[in-house]
JSON list of C-alpha atoms in Angstrom, two decimals:
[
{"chain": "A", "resi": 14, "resn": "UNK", "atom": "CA", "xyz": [185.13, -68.61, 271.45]},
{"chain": "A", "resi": 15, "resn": "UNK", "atom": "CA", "xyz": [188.15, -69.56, 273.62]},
{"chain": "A", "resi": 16, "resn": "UNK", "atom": "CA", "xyz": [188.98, -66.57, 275.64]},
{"chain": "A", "resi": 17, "resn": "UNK", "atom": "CA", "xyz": [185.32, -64.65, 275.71]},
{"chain": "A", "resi": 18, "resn": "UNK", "atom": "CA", "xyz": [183.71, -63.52, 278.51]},
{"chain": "A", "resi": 19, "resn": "UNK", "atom": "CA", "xyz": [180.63, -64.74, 279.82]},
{"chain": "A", "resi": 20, "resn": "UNK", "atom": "CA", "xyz": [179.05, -61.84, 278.50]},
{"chain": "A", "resi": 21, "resn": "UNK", "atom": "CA", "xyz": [180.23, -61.78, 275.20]},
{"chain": "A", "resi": 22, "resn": "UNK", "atom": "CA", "xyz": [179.25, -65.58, 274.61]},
{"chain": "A", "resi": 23, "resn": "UNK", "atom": "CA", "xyz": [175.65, -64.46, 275.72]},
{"chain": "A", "resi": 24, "resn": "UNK", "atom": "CA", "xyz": [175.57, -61.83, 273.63]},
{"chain": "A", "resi": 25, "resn": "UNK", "atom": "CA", "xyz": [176.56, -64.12, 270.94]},
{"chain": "A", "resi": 26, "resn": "UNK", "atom": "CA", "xyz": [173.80, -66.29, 272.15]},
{"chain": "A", "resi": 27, "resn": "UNK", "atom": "CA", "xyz": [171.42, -63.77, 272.45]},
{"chain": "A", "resi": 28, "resn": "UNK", "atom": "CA", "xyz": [172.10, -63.18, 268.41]},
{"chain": "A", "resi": 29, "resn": "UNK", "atom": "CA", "xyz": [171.35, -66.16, 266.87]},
{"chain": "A", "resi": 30, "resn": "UNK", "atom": "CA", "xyz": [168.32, -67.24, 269.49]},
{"chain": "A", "resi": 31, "resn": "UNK", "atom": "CA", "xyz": [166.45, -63.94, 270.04]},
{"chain": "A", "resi": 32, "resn": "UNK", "atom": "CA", "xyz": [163.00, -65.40, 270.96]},
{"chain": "A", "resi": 33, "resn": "UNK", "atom": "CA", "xyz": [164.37, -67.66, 273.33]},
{"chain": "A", "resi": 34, "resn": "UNK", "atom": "CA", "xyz": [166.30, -64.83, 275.11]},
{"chain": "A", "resi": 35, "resn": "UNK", "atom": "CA", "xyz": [163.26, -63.09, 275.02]},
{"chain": "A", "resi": 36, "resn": "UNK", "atom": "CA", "xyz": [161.27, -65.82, 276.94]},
{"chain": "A", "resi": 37, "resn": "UNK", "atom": "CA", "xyz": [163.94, -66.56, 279.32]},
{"chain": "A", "resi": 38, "resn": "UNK", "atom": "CA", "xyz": [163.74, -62.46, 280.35]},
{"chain": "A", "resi": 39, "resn": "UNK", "atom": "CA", "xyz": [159.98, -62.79, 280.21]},
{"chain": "A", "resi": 40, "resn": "UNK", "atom": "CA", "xyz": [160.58, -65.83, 282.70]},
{"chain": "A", "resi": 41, "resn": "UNK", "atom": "CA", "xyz": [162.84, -64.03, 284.55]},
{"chain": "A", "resi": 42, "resn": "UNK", "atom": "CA", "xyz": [160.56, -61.22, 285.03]},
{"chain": "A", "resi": 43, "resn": "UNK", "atom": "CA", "xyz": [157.77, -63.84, 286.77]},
{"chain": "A", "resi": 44, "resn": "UNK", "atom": "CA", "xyz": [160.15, -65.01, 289.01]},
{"chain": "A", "resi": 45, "resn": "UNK", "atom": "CA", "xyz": [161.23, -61.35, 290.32]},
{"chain": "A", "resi": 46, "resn": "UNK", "atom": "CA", "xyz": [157.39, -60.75, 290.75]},
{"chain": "A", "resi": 47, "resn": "UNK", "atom": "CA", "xyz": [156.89, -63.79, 292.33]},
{"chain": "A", "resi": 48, "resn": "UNK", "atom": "CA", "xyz": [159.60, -63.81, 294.39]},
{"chain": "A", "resi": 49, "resn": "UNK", "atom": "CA", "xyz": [158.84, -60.22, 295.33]},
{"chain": "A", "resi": 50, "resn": "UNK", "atom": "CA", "xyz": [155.05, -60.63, 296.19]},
{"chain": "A", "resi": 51, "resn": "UNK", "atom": "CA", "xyz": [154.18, -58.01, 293.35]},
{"chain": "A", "resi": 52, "resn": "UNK", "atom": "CA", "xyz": [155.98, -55.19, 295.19]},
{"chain": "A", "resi": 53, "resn": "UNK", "atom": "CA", "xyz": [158.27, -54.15, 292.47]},
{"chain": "A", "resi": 54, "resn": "UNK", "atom": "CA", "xyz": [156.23, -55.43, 289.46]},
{"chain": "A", "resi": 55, "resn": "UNK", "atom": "CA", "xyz": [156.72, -51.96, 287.58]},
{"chain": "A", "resi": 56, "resn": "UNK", "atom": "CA", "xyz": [160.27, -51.93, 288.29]},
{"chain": "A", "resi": 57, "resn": "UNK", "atom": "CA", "xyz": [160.60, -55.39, 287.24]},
{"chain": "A", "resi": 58, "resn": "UNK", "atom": "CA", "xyz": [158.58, -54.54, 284.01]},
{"chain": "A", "resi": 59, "resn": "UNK", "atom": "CA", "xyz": [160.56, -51.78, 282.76]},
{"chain": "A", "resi": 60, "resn": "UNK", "atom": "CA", "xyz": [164.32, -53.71, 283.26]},
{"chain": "A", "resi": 61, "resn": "UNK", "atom": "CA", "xyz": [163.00, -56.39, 281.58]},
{"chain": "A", "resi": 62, "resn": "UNK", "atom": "CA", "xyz": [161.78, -54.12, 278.96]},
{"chain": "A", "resi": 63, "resn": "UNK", "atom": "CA", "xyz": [165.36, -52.35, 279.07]},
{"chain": "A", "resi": 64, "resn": "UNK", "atom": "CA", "xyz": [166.77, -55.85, 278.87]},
{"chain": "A", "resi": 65, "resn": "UNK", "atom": "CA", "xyz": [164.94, -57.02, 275.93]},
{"chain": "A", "resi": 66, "resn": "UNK", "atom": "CA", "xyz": [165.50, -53.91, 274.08]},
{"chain": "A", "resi": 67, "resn": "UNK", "atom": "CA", "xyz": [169.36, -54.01, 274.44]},
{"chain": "A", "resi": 68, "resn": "UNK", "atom": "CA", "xyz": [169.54, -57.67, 273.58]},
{"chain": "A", "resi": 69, "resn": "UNK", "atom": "CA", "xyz": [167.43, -56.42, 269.97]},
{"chain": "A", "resi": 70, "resn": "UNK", "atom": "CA", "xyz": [169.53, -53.34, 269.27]},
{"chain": "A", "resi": 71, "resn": "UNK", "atom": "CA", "xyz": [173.13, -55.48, 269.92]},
{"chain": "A", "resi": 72, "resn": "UNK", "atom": "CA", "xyz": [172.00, -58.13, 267.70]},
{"chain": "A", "resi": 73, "resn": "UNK", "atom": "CA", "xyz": [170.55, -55.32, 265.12]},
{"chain": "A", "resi": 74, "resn": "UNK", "atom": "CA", "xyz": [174.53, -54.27, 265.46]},
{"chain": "A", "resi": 75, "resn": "UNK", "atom": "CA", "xyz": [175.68, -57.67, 265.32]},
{"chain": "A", "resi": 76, "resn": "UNK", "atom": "CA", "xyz": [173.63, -57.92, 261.76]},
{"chain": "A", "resi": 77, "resn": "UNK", "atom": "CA", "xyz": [174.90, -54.86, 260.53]},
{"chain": "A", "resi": 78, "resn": "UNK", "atom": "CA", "xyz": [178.87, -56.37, 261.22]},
{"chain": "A", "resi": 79, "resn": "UNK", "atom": "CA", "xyz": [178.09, -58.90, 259.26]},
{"chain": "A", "resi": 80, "resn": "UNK", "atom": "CA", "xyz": [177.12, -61.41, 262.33]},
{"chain": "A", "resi": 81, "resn": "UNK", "atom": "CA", "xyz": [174.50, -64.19, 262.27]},
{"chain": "A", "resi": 82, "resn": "UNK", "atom": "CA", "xyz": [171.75, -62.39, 264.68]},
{"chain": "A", "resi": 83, "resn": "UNK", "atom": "CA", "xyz": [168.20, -62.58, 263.74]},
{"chain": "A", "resi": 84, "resn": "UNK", "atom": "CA", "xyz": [167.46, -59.92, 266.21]},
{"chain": "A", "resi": 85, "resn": "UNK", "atom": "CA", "xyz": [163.86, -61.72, 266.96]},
{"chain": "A", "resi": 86, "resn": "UNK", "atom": "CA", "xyz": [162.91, -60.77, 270.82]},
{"chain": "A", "resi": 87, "resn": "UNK", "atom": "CA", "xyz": [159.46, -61.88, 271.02]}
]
């Protein structure tokens, strides 16, 4: 891993622990909303949605290379 980006070892990350990546955008998402007083809920929603559903479809790619993803989000 010496030399990867930040993003690139979280992608990695994202791979092989799927479900936890899911609840830590899930958590993510509460905190927005809280933080936000509930003003930007739906906005919050879908780029945690977005989120979620790039995180699947890299580690579907990742699978398909010949990587270790499960590609579990939830």
């Amino acid at each position: 891993m010496e030399g990867m980006g930040a993003f690139d070892k979280f992608k990695d990350a994202a791979g092989d622990h799927g479900d936890q990546v899911a609840k830590g955008v899930d958590k993510a998402e509460e905190f927005a909303k809280d933080r936000t007083g509930g003003k930007y809920d739906d906005k919050i929603d879908k780029a945690g949605d977005s989120a979620t559903e790039y995180l699947r479809r890299q580690a579907q790619q990742d699978r398909a290379r010949g990587g270790s993803g499960d590609g579990q989000g939830t």
